[in-house]
Steps between C-alpha positions, in 0.01 A plus 500: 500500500789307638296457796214334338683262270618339849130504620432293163788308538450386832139443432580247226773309678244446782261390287747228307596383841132428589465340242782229485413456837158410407643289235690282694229452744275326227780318411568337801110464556513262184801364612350360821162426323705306267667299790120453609325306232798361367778365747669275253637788323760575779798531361727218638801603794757438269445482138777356349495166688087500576498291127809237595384182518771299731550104471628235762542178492449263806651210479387176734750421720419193681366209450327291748326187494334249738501123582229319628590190788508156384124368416339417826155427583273768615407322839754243611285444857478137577139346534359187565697156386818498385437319226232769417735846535620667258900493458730748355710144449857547382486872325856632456606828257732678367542875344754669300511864450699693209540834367602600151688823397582813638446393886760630770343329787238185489415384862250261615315528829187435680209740532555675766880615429436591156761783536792268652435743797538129775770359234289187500518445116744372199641684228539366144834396369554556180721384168706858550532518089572804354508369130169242504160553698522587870314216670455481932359174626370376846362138536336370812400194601241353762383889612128475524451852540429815285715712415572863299781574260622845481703582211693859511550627105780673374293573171172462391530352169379174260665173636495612920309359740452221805311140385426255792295204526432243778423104460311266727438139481397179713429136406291438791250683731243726331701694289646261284653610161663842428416851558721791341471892483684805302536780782264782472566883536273703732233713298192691635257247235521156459278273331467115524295225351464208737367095429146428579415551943290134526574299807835413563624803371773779659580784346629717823665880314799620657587839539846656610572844570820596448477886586497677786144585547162265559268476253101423369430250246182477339437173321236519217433121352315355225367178425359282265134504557441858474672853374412653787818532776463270801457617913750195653369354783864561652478887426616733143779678770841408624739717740864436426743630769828629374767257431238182575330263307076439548283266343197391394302178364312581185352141434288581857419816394379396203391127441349326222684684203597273222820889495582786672602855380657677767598913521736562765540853547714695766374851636833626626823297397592225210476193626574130391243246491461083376276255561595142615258297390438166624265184365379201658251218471426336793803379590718516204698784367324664178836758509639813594659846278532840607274728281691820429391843374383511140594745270299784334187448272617425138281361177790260462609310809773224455519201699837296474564137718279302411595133431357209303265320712412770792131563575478818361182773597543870450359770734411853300338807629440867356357839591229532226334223290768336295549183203830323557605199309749259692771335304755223520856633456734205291837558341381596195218718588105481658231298498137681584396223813167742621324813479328641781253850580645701835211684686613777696740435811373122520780233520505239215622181547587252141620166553718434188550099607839409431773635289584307226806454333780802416269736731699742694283760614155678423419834362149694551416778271187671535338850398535669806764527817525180679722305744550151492675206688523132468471192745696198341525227753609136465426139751724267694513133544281503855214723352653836597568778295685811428435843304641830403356844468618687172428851480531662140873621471632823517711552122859721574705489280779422722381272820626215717385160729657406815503114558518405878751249617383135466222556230590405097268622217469618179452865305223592315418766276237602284533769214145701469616670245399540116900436406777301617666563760836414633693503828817387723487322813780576786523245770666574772617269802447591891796688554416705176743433273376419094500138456320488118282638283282402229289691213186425379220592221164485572237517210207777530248355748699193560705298777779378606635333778853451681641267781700659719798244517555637117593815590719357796454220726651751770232825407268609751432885341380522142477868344323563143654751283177523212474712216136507543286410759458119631266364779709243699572292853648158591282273573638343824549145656686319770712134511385357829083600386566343160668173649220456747260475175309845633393777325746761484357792313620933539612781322717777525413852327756701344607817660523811241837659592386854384464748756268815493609845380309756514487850327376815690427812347479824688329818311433831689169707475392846416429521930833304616631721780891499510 
């Protein structure tokens, strides 16, 4: 008996044994059959922090901007007669650099010691206030080369950052009158809108690479024929070696354009580009302004500068087929001037004949994106003339305009707001100490204008502090052009002091691996 209740009992242990082991077995079968048509469900390496979603925040660093040479012309060979050559005559410049803020170390060199590495450059000297605004300042006088201003921040925040601006002018030769340019930042995009390529006509872009590698441009233009992009005779490619400048004439590649639209865009590195253009007729000088980048498509693009009595024509393009209506800007608000039908990517060109009286600028608002600039340009006593490129201005709320030794002007700004807005002015001299201020109210979608000798007869920096957004410049002269009866016609664009933060967000997935 004993004996055959361990028989039994043996028998049905065996049995339960066979058959958790077959158990198991199917269960791992549909484990791994599982895993098979659905990998996603794989549970994560470590499930408490698979769901954690981590933040960072970069924070720019350093700010770098270049200046173009001194307006030259584009081929200063001699041919034929003297009497018949052209003449760079009796150019001379200046430049004054600045930075705002939280900057440690500001230093100005040429392009190829951008780092400081040769010790070729100058460093900023600065106010050294701990209680007002921290201001460095470099002028220069007479250099007609480019240059690049580093600026090292200590923190990224509102109110930090480098403004610089260069000056040219002559009262004889070919490039009588006044030529002026804000300092542009490298980017791997820019975009420009250039005056009409008939004969007599320069408009030679400039590229500088600042970085240590070469780079491809591709250049894709538009006139104002057609919507369709243009093959320049001259070539839609540029190579720009590292820590060089390269250049190319646009008017050649494309002639008989009443505008230009120009993309500029950089394969490998940010770059910084303008375009010195240069007008004559025959043999008397029509002008010369750099054309810098324009800023990003908007259905509101503000124009301030203008003056009463400039010749006044407007250049607009867009994307996609657009309605714009183009407005005088006076102190108290807009008057409608023209509207006008965009066709897709073609340039067009309105000639607004001459501002009246109280206009300070020009607004175009339209239906779709748009960018914008303005020619205004002005004649002298013996038939030559002068003229300014405006792009549409970039609204910060705080911002600031450099003023190059031996040039006087006067500060314009146009609220495109539905409100009032007001403001303060800082001016600040060339050894960056505050020497005035002055606030001002500006109705919604009105004007107002300021000479610099009222902030100080002694300021060379102006920064806006705004409590909403205001498009705004100097429009630019010089003594020795006005007293010779020329033309004397530029403008500076303000420089946002607002450098970029950026937030990055980090989330693990079901498959991260740790």
């Amino acid at each position: 008996m004993t004996r055959m209740k361990k028989q039994i009992g043996g028998t049905s242990r065996g049995g339960l044994c066979v058959f958790m082991a077959s158990v198991t077995v199917l269960a791992i079968i549909a484990v791994v059959v599982a895993l098979l048509m659905f990998p996603g469900a794989a549970l994560p390496a470590d499930g408490i922090r698979a769901t954690a979603r981590t933040g960072h925040e970069v924070r720019q660093s350093q700010v770098v901007a270049y200046c173009p040479a001194q307006m030259a012309l584009a081929d200063s060979e001699k041919y034929g007669d003297v009497q018949f050559q052209a003449s760079e005559g009796n150019i001379t410049s200046s430049a004054l650099y600045s930075s705002f803020g939280s900057v440690y170390k500001a230093r100005v060199g040429s392009l190829t010691d951008v780092d400081g590495v040769n010790g070729v450059g100058r460093e900023l000297e600065g106010n050294g206030s701990y209680e007002g605004p921290s201001v460095k300042v470099l002028s220069d006088r007479g250099n007609a080369k480019s240059s690049i201003l580093v600026s090292k921040l200590l923190n990224s925040k509102e109110g930090t950052g480098s403004v610089a601006a260069v000056g040219s002018w002559a009262t004889s030769g070919d490039l009588k009158g006044v030529s002026a340019a804000s300092c542009v930042s490298p980017s791997l995009e820019s975009f420009f809108l250039l005056p009409a390529t008939a004969a007599g006509a320069t408009h030679q872009l400039i590229v500088a690479n600042p970085s240590e590698k070469p780079t491809t441009l591709h250049l894709d233009v538009w006139g104002t024929k057609s919507g369709r992009p243009l093959a320049l005779h001259t070539g839609n490619t540029l190579t720009v070696a590292a820590h060089h400048e390269a250049n190319v004439d646009l008017s050649a590649g494309a002639p008989g354009q009443d505008g230009l639209f120009v993309k500029v865009t950089s394969n490998e590195v940010p770059v910084a580009a303008v375009v010195r253009c240069v007008l004559l007729d025959g043999l008397s000088s029509k002008g010369s302004d750099f054309a810098l980048p324009l800023g990003e498509p908007g259905t509101s693009q503000v124009l301030a500068g203008v003056g009463q009595g400039d010749e006044v024509n407007v250049a607009v393009r867009s994307d996609r087929a657009a309605d714009a209506e183009i407005f005088w800007t006076r102190h108290d608000g807009e008057e409608s001037v023209r509207k006008v039908h965009l066709e897709p990517g073609r340039v067009s060109v309105t000639d607004l004949g001459r501002a009246g009286q109280d206009v300070y600028g020009v607004s175009v608002r339209s239906d779709a994106p748009v960018q914008a600039q303005a020619q205004v340009g002005d004649s002298g006593s013996d038939g030559s003339a002068d003229f300014a490129l405006i792009p549409a201005a970039r609204q910060a709320g705080r911002s600031a305009v450099a003023v190059p030794g031996g040039m006087n002007g006067v500060l314009s700004f146009i609220n495109a707001s539905n409100s009032a807005v007001e403001a303060t002015v800082h001016g600040y001299d060339v050894k960056g100490g505050s020497v005035g201020s002055q606030q001002i109210s500006i109705n919604a979608h009105g004007a107002q204008v300021v000479p610099m000798s009222d902030i100080s007869d002694s300021a060379v920096l102006f920064e806006l502090e705004s409590g909403g957004n205001l498009a705004w410049g100097v429009r630019v002269g010089q003594q020795d052009v006005s007293s010779a009866n020329l033309a004397a016609v530029a403008y500076l664009s303000a420089t946002g002091l607002e450098p970029s933060n950026a937030q990055i967000f980090s989330e693990p997935t079901r498959m991260t691996v740790r």
